[in-house]
Every structure is written in C-alpha cells, then in structure tokens.
XYZ file of C-alpha atoms in Angstrom:
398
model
C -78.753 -67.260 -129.216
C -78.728 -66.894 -132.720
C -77.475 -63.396 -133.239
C -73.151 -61.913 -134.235
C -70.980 -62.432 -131.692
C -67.799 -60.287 -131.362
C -65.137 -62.789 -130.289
C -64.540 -66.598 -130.216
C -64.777 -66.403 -126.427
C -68.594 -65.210 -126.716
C -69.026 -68.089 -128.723
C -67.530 -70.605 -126.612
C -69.689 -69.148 -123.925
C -72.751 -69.542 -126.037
C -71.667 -72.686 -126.975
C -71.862 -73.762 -123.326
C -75.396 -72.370 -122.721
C -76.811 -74.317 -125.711
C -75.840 -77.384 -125.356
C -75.808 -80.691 -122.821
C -73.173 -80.500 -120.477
C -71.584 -83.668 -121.640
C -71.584 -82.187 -125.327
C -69.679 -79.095 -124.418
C -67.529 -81.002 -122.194
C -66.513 -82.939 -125.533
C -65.688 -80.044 -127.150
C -63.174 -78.713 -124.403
C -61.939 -82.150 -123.642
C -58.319 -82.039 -123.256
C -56.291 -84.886 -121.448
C -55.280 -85.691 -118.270
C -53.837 -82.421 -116.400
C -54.644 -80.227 -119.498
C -51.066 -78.326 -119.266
C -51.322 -78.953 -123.399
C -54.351 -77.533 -123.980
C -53.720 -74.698 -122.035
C -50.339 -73.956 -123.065
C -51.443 -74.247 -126.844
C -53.389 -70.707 -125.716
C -51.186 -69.046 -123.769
C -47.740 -69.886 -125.911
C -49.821 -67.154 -128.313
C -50.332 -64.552 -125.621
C -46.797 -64.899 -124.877
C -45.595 -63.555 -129.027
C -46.180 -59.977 -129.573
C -45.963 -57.348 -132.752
C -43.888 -54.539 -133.605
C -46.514 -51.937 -135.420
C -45.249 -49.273 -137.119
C -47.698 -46.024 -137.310
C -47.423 -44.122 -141.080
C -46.989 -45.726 -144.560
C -48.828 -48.309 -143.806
C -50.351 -50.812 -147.085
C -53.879 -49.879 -148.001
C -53.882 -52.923 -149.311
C -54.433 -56.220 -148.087
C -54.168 -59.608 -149.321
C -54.833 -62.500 -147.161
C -55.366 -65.245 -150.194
C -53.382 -68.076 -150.085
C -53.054 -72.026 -150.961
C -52.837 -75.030 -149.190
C -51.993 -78.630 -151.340
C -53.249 -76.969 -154.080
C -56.381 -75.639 -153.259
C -56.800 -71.504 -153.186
C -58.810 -69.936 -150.305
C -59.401 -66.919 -149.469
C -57.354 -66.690 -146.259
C -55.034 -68.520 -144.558
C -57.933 -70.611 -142.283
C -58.683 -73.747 -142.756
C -61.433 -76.464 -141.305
C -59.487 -78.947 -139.213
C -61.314 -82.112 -138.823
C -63.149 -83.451 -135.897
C -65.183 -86.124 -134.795
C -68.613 -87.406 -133.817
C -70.210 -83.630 -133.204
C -73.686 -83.714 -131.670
C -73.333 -79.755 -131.468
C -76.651 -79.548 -134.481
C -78.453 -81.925 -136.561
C -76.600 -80.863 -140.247
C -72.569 -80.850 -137.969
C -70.083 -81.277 -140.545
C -72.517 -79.969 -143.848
C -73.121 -77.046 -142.142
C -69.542 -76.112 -141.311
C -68.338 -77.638 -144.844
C -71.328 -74.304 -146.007
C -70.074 -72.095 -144.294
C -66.190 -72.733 -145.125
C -67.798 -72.661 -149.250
C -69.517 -69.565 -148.359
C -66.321 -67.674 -147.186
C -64.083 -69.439 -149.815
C -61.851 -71.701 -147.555
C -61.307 -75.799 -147.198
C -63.297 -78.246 -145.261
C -61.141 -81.413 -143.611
C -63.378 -84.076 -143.011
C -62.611 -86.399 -140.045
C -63.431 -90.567 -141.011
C -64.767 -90.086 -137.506
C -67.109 -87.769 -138.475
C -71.272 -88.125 -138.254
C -72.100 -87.060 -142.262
C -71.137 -88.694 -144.754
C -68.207 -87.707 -147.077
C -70.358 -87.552 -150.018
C -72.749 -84.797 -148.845
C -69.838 -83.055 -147.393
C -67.929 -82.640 -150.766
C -71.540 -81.460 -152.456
C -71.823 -79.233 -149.678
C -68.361 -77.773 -150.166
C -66.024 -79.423 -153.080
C -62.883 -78.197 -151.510
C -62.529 -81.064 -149.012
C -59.514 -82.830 -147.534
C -60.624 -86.270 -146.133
C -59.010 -86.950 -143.104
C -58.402 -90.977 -142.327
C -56.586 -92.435 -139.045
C -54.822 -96.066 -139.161
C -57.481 -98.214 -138.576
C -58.735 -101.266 -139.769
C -56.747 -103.306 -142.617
C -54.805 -102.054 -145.769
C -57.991 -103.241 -147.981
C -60.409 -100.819 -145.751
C -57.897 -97.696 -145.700
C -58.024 -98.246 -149.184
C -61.750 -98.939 -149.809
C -62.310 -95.475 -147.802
C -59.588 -93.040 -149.703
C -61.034 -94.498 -152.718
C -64.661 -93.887 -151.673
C -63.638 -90.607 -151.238
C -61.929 -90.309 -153.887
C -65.504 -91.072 -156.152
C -67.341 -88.426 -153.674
C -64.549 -85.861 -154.862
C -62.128 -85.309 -152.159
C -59.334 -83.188 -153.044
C -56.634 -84.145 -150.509
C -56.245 -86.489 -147.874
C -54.815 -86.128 -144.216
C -53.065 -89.222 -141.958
C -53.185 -88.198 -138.260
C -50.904 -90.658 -136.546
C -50.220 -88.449 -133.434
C -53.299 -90.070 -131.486
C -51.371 -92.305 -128.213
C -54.971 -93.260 -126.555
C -54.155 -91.788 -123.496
C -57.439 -91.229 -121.103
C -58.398 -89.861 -118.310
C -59.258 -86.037 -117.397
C -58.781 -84.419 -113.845
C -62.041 -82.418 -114.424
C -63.661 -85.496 -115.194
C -64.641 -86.881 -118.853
C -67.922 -86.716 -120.633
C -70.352 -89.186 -120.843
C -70.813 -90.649 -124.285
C -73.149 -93.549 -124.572
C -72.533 -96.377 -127.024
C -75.765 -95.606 -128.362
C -78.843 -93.440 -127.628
C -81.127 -95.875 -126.595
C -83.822 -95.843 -123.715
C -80.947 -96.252 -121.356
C -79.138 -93.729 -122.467
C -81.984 -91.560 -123.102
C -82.966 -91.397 -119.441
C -79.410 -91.652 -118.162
C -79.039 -88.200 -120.348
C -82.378 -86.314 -119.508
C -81.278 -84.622 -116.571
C -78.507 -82.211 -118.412
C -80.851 -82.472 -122.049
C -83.916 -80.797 -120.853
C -82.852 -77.745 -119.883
C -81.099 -76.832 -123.127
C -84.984 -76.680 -124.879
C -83.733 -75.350 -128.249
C -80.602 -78.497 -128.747
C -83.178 -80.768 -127.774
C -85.684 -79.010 -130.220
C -83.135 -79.360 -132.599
C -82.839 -82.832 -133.057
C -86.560 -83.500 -132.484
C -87.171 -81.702 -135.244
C -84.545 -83.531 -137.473
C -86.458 -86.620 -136.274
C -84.055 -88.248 -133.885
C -81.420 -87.763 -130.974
C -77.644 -87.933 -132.620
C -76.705 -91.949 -133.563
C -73.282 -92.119 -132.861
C -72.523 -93.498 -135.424
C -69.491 -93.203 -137.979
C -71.070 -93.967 -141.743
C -67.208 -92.880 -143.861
C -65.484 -96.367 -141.450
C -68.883 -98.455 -143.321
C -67.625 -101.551 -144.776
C -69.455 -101.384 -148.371
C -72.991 -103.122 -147.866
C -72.555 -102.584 -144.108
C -74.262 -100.664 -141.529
C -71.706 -97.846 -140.358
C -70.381 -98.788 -136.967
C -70.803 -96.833 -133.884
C -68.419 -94.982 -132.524
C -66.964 -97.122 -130.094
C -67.355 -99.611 -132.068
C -64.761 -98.022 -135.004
C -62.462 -96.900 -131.963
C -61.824 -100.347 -130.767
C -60.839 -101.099 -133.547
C -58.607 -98.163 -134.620
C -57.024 -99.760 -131.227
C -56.499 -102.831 -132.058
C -54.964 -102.018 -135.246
C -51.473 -102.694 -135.761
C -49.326 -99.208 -135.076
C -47.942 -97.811 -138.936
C -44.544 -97.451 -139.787
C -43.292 -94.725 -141.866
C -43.306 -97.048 -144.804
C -46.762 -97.720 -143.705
C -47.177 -93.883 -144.427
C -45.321 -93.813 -147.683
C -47.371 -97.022 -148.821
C -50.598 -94.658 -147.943
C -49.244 -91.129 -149.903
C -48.408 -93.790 -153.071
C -52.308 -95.134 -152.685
C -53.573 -91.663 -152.816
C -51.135 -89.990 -155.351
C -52.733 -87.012 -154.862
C -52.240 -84.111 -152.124
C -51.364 -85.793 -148.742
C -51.168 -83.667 -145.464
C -49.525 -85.877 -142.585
C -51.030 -84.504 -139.367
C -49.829 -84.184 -135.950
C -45.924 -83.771 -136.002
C -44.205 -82.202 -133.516
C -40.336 -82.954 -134.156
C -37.686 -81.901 -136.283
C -36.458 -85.521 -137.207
C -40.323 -86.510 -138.018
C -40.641 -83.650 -140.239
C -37.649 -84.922 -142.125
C -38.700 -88.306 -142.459
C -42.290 -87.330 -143.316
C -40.218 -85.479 -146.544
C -39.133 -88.637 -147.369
C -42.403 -90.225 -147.407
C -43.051 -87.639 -150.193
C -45.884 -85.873 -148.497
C -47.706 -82.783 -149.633
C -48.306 -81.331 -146.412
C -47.223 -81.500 -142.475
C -49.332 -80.041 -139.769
C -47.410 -78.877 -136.545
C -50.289 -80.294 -134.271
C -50.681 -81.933 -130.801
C -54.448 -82.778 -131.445
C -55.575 -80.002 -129.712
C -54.368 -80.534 -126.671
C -56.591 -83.977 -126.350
C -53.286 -86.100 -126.940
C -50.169 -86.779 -124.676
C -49.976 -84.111 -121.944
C -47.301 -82.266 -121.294
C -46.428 -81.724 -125.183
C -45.919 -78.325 -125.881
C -47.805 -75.719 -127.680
C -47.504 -76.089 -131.388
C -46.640 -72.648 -132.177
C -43.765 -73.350 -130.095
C -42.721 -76.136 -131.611
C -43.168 -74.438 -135.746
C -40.420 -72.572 -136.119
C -37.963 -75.161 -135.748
C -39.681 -77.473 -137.966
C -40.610 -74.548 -140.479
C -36.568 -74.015 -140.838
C -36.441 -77.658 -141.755
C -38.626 -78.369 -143.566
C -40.402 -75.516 -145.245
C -38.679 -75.262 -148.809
C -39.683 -78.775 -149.052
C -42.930 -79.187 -147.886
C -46.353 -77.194 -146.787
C -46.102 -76.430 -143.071
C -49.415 -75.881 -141.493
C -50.038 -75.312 -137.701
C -53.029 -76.523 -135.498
C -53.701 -75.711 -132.333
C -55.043 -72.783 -129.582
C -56.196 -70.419 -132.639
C -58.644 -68.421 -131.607
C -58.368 -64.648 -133.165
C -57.324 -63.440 -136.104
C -53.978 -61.889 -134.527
C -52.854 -66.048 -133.861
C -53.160 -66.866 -137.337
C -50.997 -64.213 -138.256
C -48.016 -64.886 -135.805
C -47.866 -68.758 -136.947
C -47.741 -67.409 -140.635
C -44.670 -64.998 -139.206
C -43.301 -67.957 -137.626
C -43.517 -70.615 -140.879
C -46.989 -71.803 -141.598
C -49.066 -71.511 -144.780
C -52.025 -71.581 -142.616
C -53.766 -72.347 -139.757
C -55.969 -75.088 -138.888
C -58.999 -74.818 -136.642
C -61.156 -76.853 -134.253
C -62.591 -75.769 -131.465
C -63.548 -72.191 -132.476
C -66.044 -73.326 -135.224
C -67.478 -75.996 -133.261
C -68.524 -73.313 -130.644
C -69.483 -70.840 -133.851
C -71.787 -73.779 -135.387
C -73.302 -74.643 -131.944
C -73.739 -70.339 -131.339
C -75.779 -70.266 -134.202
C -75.357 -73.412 -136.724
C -74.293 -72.444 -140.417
C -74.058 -68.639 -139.597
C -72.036 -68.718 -136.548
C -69.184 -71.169 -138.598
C -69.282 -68.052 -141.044
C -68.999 -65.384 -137.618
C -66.131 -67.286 -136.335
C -64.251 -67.361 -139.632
C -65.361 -63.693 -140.292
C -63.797 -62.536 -137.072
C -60.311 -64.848 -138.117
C -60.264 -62.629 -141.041
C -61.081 -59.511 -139.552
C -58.198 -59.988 -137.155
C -55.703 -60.803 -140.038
C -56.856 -57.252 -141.943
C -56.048 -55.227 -138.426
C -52.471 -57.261 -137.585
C -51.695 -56.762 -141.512
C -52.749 -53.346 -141.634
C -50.999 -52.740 -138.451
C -47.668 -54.074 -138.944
C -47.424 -52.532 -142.280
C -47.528 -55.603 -144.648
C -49.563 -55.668 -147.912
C -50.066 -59.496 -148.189
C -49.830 -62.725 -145.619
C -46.924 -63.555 -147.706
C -44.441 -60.785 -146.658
C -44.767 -61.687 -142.907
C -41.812 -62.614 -141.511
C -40.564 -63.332 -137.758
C -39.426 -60.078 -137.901
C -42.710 -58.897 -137.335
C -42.775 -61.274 -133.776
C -41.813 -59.983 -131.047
C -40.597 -63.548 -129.298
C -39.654 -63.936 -125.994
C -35.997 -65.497 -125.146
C -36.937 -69.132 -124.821
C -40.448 -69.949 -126.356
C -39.258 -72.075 -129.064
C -38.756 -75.648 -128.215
C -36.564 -77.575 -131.087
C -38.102 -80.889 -130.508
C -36.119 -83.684 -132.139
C -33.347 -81.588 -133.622
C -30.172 -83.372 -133.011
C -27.895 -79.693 -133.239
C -29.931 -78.922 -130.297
C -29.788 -81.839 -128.075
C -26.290 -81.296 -128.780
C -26.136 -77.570 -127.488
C -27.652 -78.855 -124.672
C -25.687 -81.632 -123.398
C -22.705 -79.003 -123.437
C-alpha cells in the first residue's frame, strides 16, 4: 500500500485489500443483475483504433473546457456520495484534481463540506439531486454559490431501484456501539483504514453536512435519502425553474435518450452528461458510450456533451471524445486511487488517464483531443443504441 500503481485495475485491487468489505462493496455496488455495470466496461472493449505508423504529431494537446472551466485534459471528477474510503474523502480528491489541473463535482451527498472543497480546489461543480422543497434546493445552490462553486449539476436519472444478486452492503444509520460491534468482524483486519480514522479521531458519521438546513445539524444519510424519496418527482419545467435559479453553468446529469437531450436544450442547460449512474441505476440500460453518439449528433452544436460511465484507461476517454464528448466523467477509478493511497493515488489514477490519452493520440496520429473524430473508431456493426430517437423507432417498426 502506498506506493504507483500501473493500472486502475491494481488499484481497484488495492482498494479491496484496504478497506472493510462493506466499504468496497459500496464502491462496486451496481444494481440488481449488474448487466449495466458490466456492459458500461465491456461496450469499450468492444470499439477499437485504426493507428497509422509514420508522420505521426510530436505534439500533443489534451487541454480542453468543460462549462467554462479549462483543465488540463479531458477528465473530470464525477461526484459521489457518502465515501468512508479515508478520513479527508472528497478534499483529498478535490487536491489532487487542483494538483493535475482538472474539475472537482461535488455530490450534496457527499461527507465534506462544500466550503472546504472549493478552498481545496476552486474549480468545483456542485452537484444537487431533487430533494427536499424549492426553498432548500435554493438555500443549498446559493450556499454554494457563497463557498464559490463554479457550476452546478441536476442528476435526475436516480429510479430507487434496490436490491443486488451478490448481496448489498451494510451501511448503518449511524456508527454507534451497535454498529460498531455489528462492523468489527470485517474492520479489524484492515489495521491501517481502521488506523486511519482513529487517528482523525472518529469512525466515519454518515452524515451529509451540504443537505443542513441553516442552524441545523446535517442529517444522516438515510435520513436525507428518505427524504430525497419522498420528494415530489421534477418536471422539466421543474429543471428549467432550477437552470434560471442558478444562471450560471448547469450540467443536467444522467440522460440517456435522444428526445431528453432535446428537451434538456430547451431547458437552456449548459451541459448534458450521457450517464446511467454508473451502472447503480435501472438495470438493463445500456452502456453510455453506446448510447453518445446518437445523442452527440443531436445535440452537440447546442450543448456540452459529456459521458460517464465504465472509464477506466486512458484509451476510453479517448474513444468517447471520437464518439462526441467533451470529456469524460469519472467515479469509481479515483475512489479506488484515493483508497490505494489517499491524495497521491487520486493523482496516479488521473496520471495514468492522461498517460493513456498521450499513447492513443500519439498513436492514431492526431495532434490535439480536438481533431478526433469517429473516424478514428473502429465500431462494430450494431453497438450504438439510438435511444429515444423517433427516425429510429421508425426504421424499426419497418
């Protein structure tokens, strides 16, 4: 522990050897079967390149933008939730994206608060879900709004669907005695995660402090999901009504279809990310490299298309910016880096992610991230699935 690692997959498996079982089990998660979450990887092993071998650039730019913001290459920090992985979670990644000159998205979910995040890195999108009433969605894009968050993200794809086949994680409503004990078995054989936190002076709290009501103690998680579920389901006004509070850059996360695309254009966002949450959503969706070209045609002269989902080299980021995205967005892989080797292993992950873009660039002959074109794919007859595009429900009820 503690030392480079080559590959995302060498930190995933040190992830697993440093922490609790039912911590690493939250970071695979997935739903139900897991045919999402496993197709978001494979879809990528199923694109390929066509290399070409002299007069190749020397030169290689991987700088980009995304809602405004320039970074260094096209990576961002998607956000995530409660992470238990180390005792500084979300500043430590929000250092490490500074330190290699890329955005942070902070989830409302998420166990730091937004303003040490955005002193930790000020290039942070905060990330809210639609929960609670219109005053508290506004109280919180307006809190961080003061802590100097640069954009904000709605993720609306979230269906509460439950229920693993492998089995789900246990996640206490609080670590109390009970919990404590309940926990001990898988906790005390991971010494140094357990060291960890004893010598932050505590076990994780669970708790969510950016869904605080002002002058309230921030609730715990389960506490802030019941009521995200109870909370009336938006409406694409509803999202139009939330862009207009903001007036600033606005990222609308987690669409899949053509016709949503189009509609989220209308709402006047900033931003769209081609996303299935990972995987950890409704089963059976596909891949969301699958699913961005089609909405990349669509919508991509009007709006930032982003993708999300199974990136894990440097060689994925570059077929979804073939295929239509400005960038990539990513989960998983730096939660494994930061529990690797905290701070330092966010940096490794995002180092290899760049690495990988220099050797696909260099290989396929292309001088910037902005000449790639699907050209450079090599695409298999039926990967792409037009989801919501009425000219091809039409083609196929011929």
């Amino acid at each position: 522990m503690g030392e480079w690692f080559e590959t995302v997959a060498e930190a995933r498996r040190r992830a697993r050897k440093y922490l609790p079982k039912s911590v690493f089990s939250a970071l695979v998660a997935g739903s139900e079967q897991g045919l999402t979450v496993d197709d978001n990887i494979r879809a990528f092993s199923e694109l390929g390149f066509a290399p070409h071998v002299a007069g190749l650039s020397a030169e290689r730019d991987q700088s980009t933008t995304v809602m405004g913001q320039p970074i260094s290459m096209p990576v961002i920090i998607s956000p995530t939730g409660v992470q238990a992985v180390r005792p500084d979670g979300e500043v430590a990644v929000a250092r490490a994206a500074a330190a290699r000159g890329t955005v942070i998205s902070l989830s409302s979910f998420a166990s730091h608060p937004v303003e040490q995040v955005t002193e930790a890195n000020p290039q942070t999108f905060f990330q809210m879900y639609w929960c609670g009433t219109r005053d508290q969605l506004v109280q919180r894009m307006e809190r961080a709004r003061a802590a100097g968050a640069v954009g904000l993200i709605s993720t609306l794809d979230w269906s509460f669907s439950y229920g693993r086949d492998w089995g789900s994680p246990v996640i206490p409503e609080k670590i109390d005695l009970k919990a404590m004990l309940r926990l001990a078995p898988e906790c005390i054989t991971r010494v140094q995660w357990l060291r960890s936190w004893v010598q932050a002076g505590g076990f994780p709290d669970l708790t969510v402090p950016n869904l605080a009501d002002p002058g309230e103690p921030p609730p715990n998680f389960f506490g802030a999901y019941g009521q995200w579920m109870q909370t009336p389901l938006p409406t694409w006004e509803d999202v139009k009504w939330l862009r207009e509070q903001w007036g600033g850059p606005f990222m609308l996360k987690g669409v899949m279809r053509v016709d949503d695309a189009r509609r989220a254009v209308d709402a006047g966002v900033t931003a769209i990310s081609v996303s299935n949450h990972g995987g950890n959503n409704l089963d059976g969706t596909p891949a969301s490299i699958r699913a961005l070209p089609a909405v990349a045609e669509a919508v991509g002269h009007d709006v930032e298309v982003l993708l999300d989902g199974g990136v894990r080299r440097g060689s994925d980021v570059v077929k979804a910016v073939a295929l239509g995205a400005r960038a990539v967005m990513i989960g998983r892989a730096y939660l494994w880096g930061l529990a690797a080797n905290g701070q330092a292993g966010v940096e490794n992950v995002l180092d290899i992610l760049s690495g990988g873009i220099n050797s696909v660039l260099l290989g396929l002959g292309r001088s910037s991230v902005h000449d790639l074109t699907p050209e450079d794919i090599l695409i298999p007859p039926g990967f792409a699935r037009r989801l919501g595009d009425p000219a091809a429900a039409a083609v196929l009820s011929t």
